[in-house]
XYZ file of C-alpha atoms in Angstrom:
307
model
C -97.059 37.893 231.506
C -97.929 34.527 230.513
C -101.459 35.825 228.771
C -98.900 38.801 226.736
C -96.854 35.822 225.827
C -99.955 33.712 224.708
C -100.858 36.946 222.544
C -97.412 37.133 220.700
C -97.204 33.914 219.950
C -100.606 33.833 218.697
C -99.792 36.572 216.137
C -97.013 34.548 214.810
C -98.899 31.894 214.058
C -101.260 34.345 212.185
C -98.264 36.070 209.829
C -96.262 33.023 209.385
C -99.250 30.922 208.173
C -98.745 27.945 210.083
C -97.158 26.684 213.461
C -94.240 24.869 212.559
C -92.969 28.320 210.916
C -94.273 30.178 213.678
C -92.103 27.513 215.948
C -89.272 28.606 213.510
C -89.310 32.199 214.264
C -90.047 31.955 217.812
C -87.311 29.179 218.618
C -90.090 26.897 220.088
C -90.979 23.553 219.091
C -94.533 23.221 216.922
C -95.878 21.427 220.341
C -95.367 24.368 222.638
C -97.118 26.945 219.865
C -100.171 24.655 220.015
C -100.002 24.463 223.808
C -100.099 28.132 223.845
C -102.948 28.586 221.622
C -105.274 26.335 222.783
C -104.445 27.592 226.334
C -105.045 31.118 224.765
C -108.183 29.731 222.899
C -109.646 27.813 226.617
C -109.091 31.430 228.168
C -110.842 33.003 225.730
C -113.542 30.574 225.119
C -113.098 30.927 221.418
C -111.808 28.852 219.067
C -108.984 31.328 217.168
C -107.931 28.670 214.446
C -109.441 26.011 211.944
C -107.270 23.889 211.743
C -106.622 20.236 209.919
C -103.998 18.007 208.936
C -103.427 20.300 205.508
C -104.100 23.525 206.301
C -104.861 26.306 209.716
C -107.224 29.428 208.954
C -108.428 31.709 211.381
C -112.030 31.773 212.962
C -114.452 34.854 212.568
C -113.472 35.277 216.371
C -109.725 34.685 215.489
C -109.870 37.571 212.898
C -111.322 40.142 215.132
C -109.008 39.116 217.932
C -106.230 39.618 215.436
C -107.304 42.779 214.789
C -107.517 43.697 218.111
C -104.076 42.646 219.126
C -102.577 44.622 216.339
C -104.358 47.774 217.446
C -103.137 46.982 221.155
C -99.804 46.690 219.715
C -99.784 49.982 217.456
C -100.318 51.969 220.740
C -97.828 50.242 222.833
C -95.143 51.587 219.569
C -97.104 54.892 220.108
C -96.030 54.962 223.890
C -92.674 53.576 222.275
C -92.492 56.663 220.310
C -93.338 59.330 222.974
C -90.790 58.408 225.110
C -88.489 58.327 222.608
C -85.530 60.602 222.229
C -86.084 60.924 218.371
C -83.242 59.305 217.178
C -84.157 55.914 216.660
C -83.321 53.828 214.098
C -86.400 52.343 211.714
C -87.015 48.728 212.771
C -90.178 45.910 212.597
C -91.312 44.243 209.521
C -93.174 47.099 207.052
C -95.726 45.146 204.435
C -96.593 46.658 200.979
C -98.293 45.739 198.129
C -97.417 47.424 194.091
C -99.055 47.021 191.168
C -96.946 44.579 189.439
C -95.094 46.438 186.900
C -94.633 49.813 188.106
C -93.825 47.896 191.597
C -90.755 45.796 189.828
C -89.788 49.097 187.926
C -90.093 51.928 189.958
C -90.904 50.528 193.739
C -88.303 47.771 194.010
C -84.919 49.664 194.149
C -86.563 52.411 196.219
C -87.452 49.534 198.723
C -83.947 47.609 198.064
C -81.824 50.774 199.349
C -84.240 50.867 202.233
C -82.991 47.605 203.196
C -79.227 48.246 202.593
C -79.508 51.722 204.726
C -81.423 50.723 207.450
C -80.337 47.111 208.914
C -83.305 46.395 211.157
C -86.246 47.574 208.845
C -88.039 44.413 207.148
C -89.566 44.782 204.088
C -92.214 42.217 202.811
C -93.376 43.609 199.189
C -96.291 42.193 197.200
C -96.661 42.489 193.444
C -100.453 42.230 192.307
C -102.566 43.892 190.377
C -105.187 42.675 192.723
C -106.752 45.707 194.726
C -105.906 44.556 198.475
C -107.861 44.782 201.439
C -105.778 46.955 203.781
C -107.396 45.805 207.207
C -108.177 42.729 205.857
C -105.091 40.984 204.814
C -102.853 43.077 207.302
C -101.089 45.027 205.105
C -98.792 48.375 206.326
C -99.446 50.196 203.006
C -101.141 50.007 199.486
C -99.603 51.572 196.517
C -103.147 52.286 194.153
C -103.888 54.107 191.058
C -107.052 56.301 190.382
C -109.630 57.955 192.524
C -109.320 57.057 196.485
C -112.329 55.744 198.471
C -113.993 58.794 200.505
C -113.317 56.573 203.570
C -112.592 57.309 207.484
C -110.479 53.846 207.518
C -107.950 55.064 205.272
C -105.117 57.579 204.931
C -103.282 58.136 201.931
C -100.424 60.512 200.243
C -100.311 61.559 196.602
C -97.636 60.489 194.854
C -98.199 61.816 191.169
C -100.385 61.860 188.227
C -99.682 59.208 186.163
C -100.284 60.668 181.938
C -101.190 58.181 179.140
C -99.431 59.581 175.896
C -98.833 58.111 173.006
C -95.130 56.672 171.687
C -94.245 55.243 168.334
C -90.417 54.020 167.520
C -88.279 56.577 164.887
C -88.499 53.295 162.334
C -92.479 52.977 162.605
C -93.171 56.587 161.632
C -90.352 56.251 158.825
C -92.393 54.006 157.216
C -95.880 55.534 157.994
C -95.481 58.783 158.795
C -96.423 60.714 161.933
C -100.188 61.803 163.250
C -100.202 65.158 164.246
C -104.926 65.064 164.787
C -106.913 63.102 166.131
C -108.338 62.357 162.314
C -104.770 60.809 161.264
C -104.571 58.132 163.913
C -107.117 56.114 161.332
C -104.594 55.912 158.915
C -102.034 54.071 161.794
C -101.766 50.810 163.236
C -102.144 50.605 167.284
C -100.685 48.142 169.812
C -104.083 47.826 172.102
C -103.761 46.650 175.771
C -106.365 43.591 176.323
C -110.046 44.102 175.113
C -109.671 47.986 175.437
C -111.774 49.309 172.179
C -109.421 51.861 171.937
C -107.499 55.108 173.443
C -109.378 57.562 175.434
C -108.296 60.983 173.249
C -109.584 64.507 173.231
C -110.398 65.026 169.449
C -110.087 68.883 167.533
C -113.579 69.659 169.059
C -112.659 69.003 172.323
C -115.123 65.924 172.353
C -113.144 62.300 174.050
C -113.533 59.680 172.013
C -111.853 56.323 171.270
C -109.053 57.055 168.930
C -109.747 55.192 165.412
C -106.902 52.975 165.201
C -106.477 49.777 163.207
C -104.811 46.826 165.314
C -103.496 43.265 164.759
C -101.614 43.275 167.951
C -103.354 43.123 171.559
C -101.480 42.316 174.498
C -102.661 41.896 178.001
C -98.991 43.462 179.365
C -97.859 47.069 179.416
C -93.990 45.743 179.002
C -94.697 43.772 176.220
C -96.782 46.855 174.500
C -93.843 49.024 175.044
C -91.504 45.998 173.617
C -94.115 46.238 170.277
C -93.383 49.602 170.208
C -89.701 49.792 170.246
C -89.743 47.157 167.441
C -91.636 48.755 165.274
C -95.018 47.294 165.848
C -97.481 50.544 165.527
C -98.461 53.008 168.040
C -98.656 52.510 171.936
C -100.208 54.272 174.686
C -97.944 54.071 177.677
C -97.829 55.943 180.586
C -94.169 58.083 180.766
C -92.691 56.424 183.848
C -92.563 52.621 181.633
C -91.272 54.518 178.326
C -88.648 57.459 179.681
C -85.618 55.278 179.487
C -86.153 54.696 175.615
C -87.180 58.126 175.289
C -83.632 59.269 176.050
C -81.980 56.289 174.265
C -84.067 57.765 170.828
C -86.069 54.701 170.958
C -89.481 55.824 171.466
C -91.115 59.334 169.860
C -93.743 60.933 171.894
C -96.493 62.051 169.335
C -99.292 64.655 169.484
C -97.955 66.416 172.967
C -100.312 68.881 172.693
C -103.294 66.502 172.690
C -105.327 65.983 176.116
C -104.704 62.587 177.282
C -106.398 60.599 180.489
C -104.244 61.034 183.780
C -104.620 58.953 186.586
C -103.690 59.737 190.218
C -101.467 57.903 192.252
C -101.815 57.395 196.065
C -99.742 55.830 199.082
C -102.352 54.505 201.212
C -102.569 52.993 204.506
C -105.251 52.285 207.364
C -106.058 55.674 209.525
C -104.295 55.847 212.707
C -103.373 58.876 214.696
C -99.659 57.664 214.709
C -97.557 55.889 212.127
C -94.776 53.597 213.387
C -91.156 55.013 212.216
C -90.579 51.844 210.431
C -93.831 53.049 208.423
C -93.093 56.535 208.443
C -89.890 56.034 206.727
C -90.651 53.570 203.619
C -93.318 56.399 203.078
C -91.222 59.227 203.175
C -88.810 57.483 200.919
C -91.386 56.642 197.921
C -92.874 60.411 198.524
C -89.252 61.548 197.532
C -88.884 59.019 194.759
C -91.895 58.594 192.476
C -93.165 62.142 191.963
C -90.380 62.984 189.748
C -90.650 59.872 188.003
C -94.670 60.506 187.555
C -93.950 63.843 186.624
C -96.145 65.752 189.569
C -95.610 66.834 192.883
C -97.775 65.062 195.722
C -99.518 65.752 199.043
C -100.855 63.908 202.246
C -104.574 63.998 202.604
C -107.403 61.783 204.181
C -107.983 58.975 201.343
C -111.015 60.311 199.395
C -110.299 63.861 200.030
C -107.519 65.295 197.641
């Protein structure tokens, strides 16, 4: 018992990023989770943590161990689960990581009334546009856009297919009319997102090329190109989940519907396992219901890589 003891406390230490909050969550003092992971460390004969007066990261040793114990601890939930009479409540801590935008947007209040409905499931989101090393950084599930890796390590669920079209406000094309071909978008003004050269568009001939617009205004922020665009700025090339809102209100005009735009998939991912945790199972579930109809397309679980 005292060696399963060593091993939670240990883990702890790893989530909360230091003792003394590790201490906090486990009602100990800072001395005792020391004393527990050096005795942990002397039974091992490994040193788990580097630690100084500043700062505590783990060892190579300490990050495979880590590994390990969360493994050991996904089938102990498994045995949880088996013997379970189904009804259970979600509960645990579940750890995902958005793209920053569409994660504030779309994610957020999906995850928010997961919280208010289910009083022991603990959410910790992250907002990066940073891709994020599942296994790595010990993260439950990865929200990503574009192709999957053709991976064993990872699962993953479709959530949509994000479209690029392109939106102008009512008071823009007043003033400069509206493009109906591919030729007319050189006689507009653009709102380009950071260095792009352009907007990948399918042209009359069925060629893609970058669409020949004119632009004074680049901006390294997809809510501040659709703020352009509502004020009048030029044209903007926005995918529909950012700009439906002020495509009700009359704000925004989509242009040239018929045109072939690029369209980027959307996947839930997290690392393979023959059996997810409820706690996991649920926050799934619940952005599988919510963000297809905001994408606009239906989704489906495959292995990452493989659909």
């Amino acid at each position: 018992m005292d060696s399963f003891s060593g091993i939670s406390v240990f883990i702890q230490a790893v989530e909360a990023g230091s003792f003394i909050r590790a201490a906090e969550r486990l009602h100990l003092t800072r001395s005792a989770v020391g004393k527990t992971i050096a005795r942990l460390e002397q039974r091992l004969g490994v040193r788990l943590f580097q630690r100084n007066t500043r700062s505590q990261s783990l060892t190579a040793e300490g990050r495979a161990y880590y590994q390990r114990c969360l493994r050991a601890l996904e089938e102990l939930e498994q045995a949880q689960a088996l013997v379970g009479d189904g009804q259970r409540e979600p509960a645990g801590q579940v750890r995902i990581s958005t793209p920053v935008l569409f994660g504030r947007l779309r994610v957020a209040p999906v995850l928010v009334e997961l919280a208010r409905r289910w009083p022991q499931l603990e959410i910790v989101a992250s907002f990066t546009d940073r891709r994020v090393d599942l296994i790595e950084e010990g993260v439950d599930l990865v929200l990503r856009s574009g192709p999957m890796p053709d991976t064993s390590t990872l699962m993953a669920r479709k959530m949509g297919v994000q479209t690029m079209m392109l939106y102008a406000s009512p008071d823009y094309l007043a003033h400069h009319g509206r493009p109906r071909r591919f030729s007319d978008l050189a006689q507009h003004h653009g709102i380009l997102y950071g260095k792009t050269g352009g907007w990948p568009i399918r042209d009359e001939s069925g060629q893609v090329r970058a669409a020949p617009v004119a632009s004074r205004l680049r901006l390294d922020d997809l809510q501040a190109i659709a703020d352009a665009a509502v004020a009048g700025a030029g044209l903007a090339h926005m995918p529909h989940w950012l700009v439906s809102e002020h495509l009700k209100a009359g704000r925004l005009v989509k242009l040239m519907p018929e045109a072939s735009f690029a369209t980027i998939d959307m996947h839930l991912a997290w690392p393979a396992t023959r059996h997810l945790p409820l706690r996991v199972r649920t926050v799934i579930d619940a952005l599988a219901q919510a963000l297809p109809p905001v994408l606009g397309s239906g989704y489906r679980k495959t292995a990452a890589g493989k659909g």
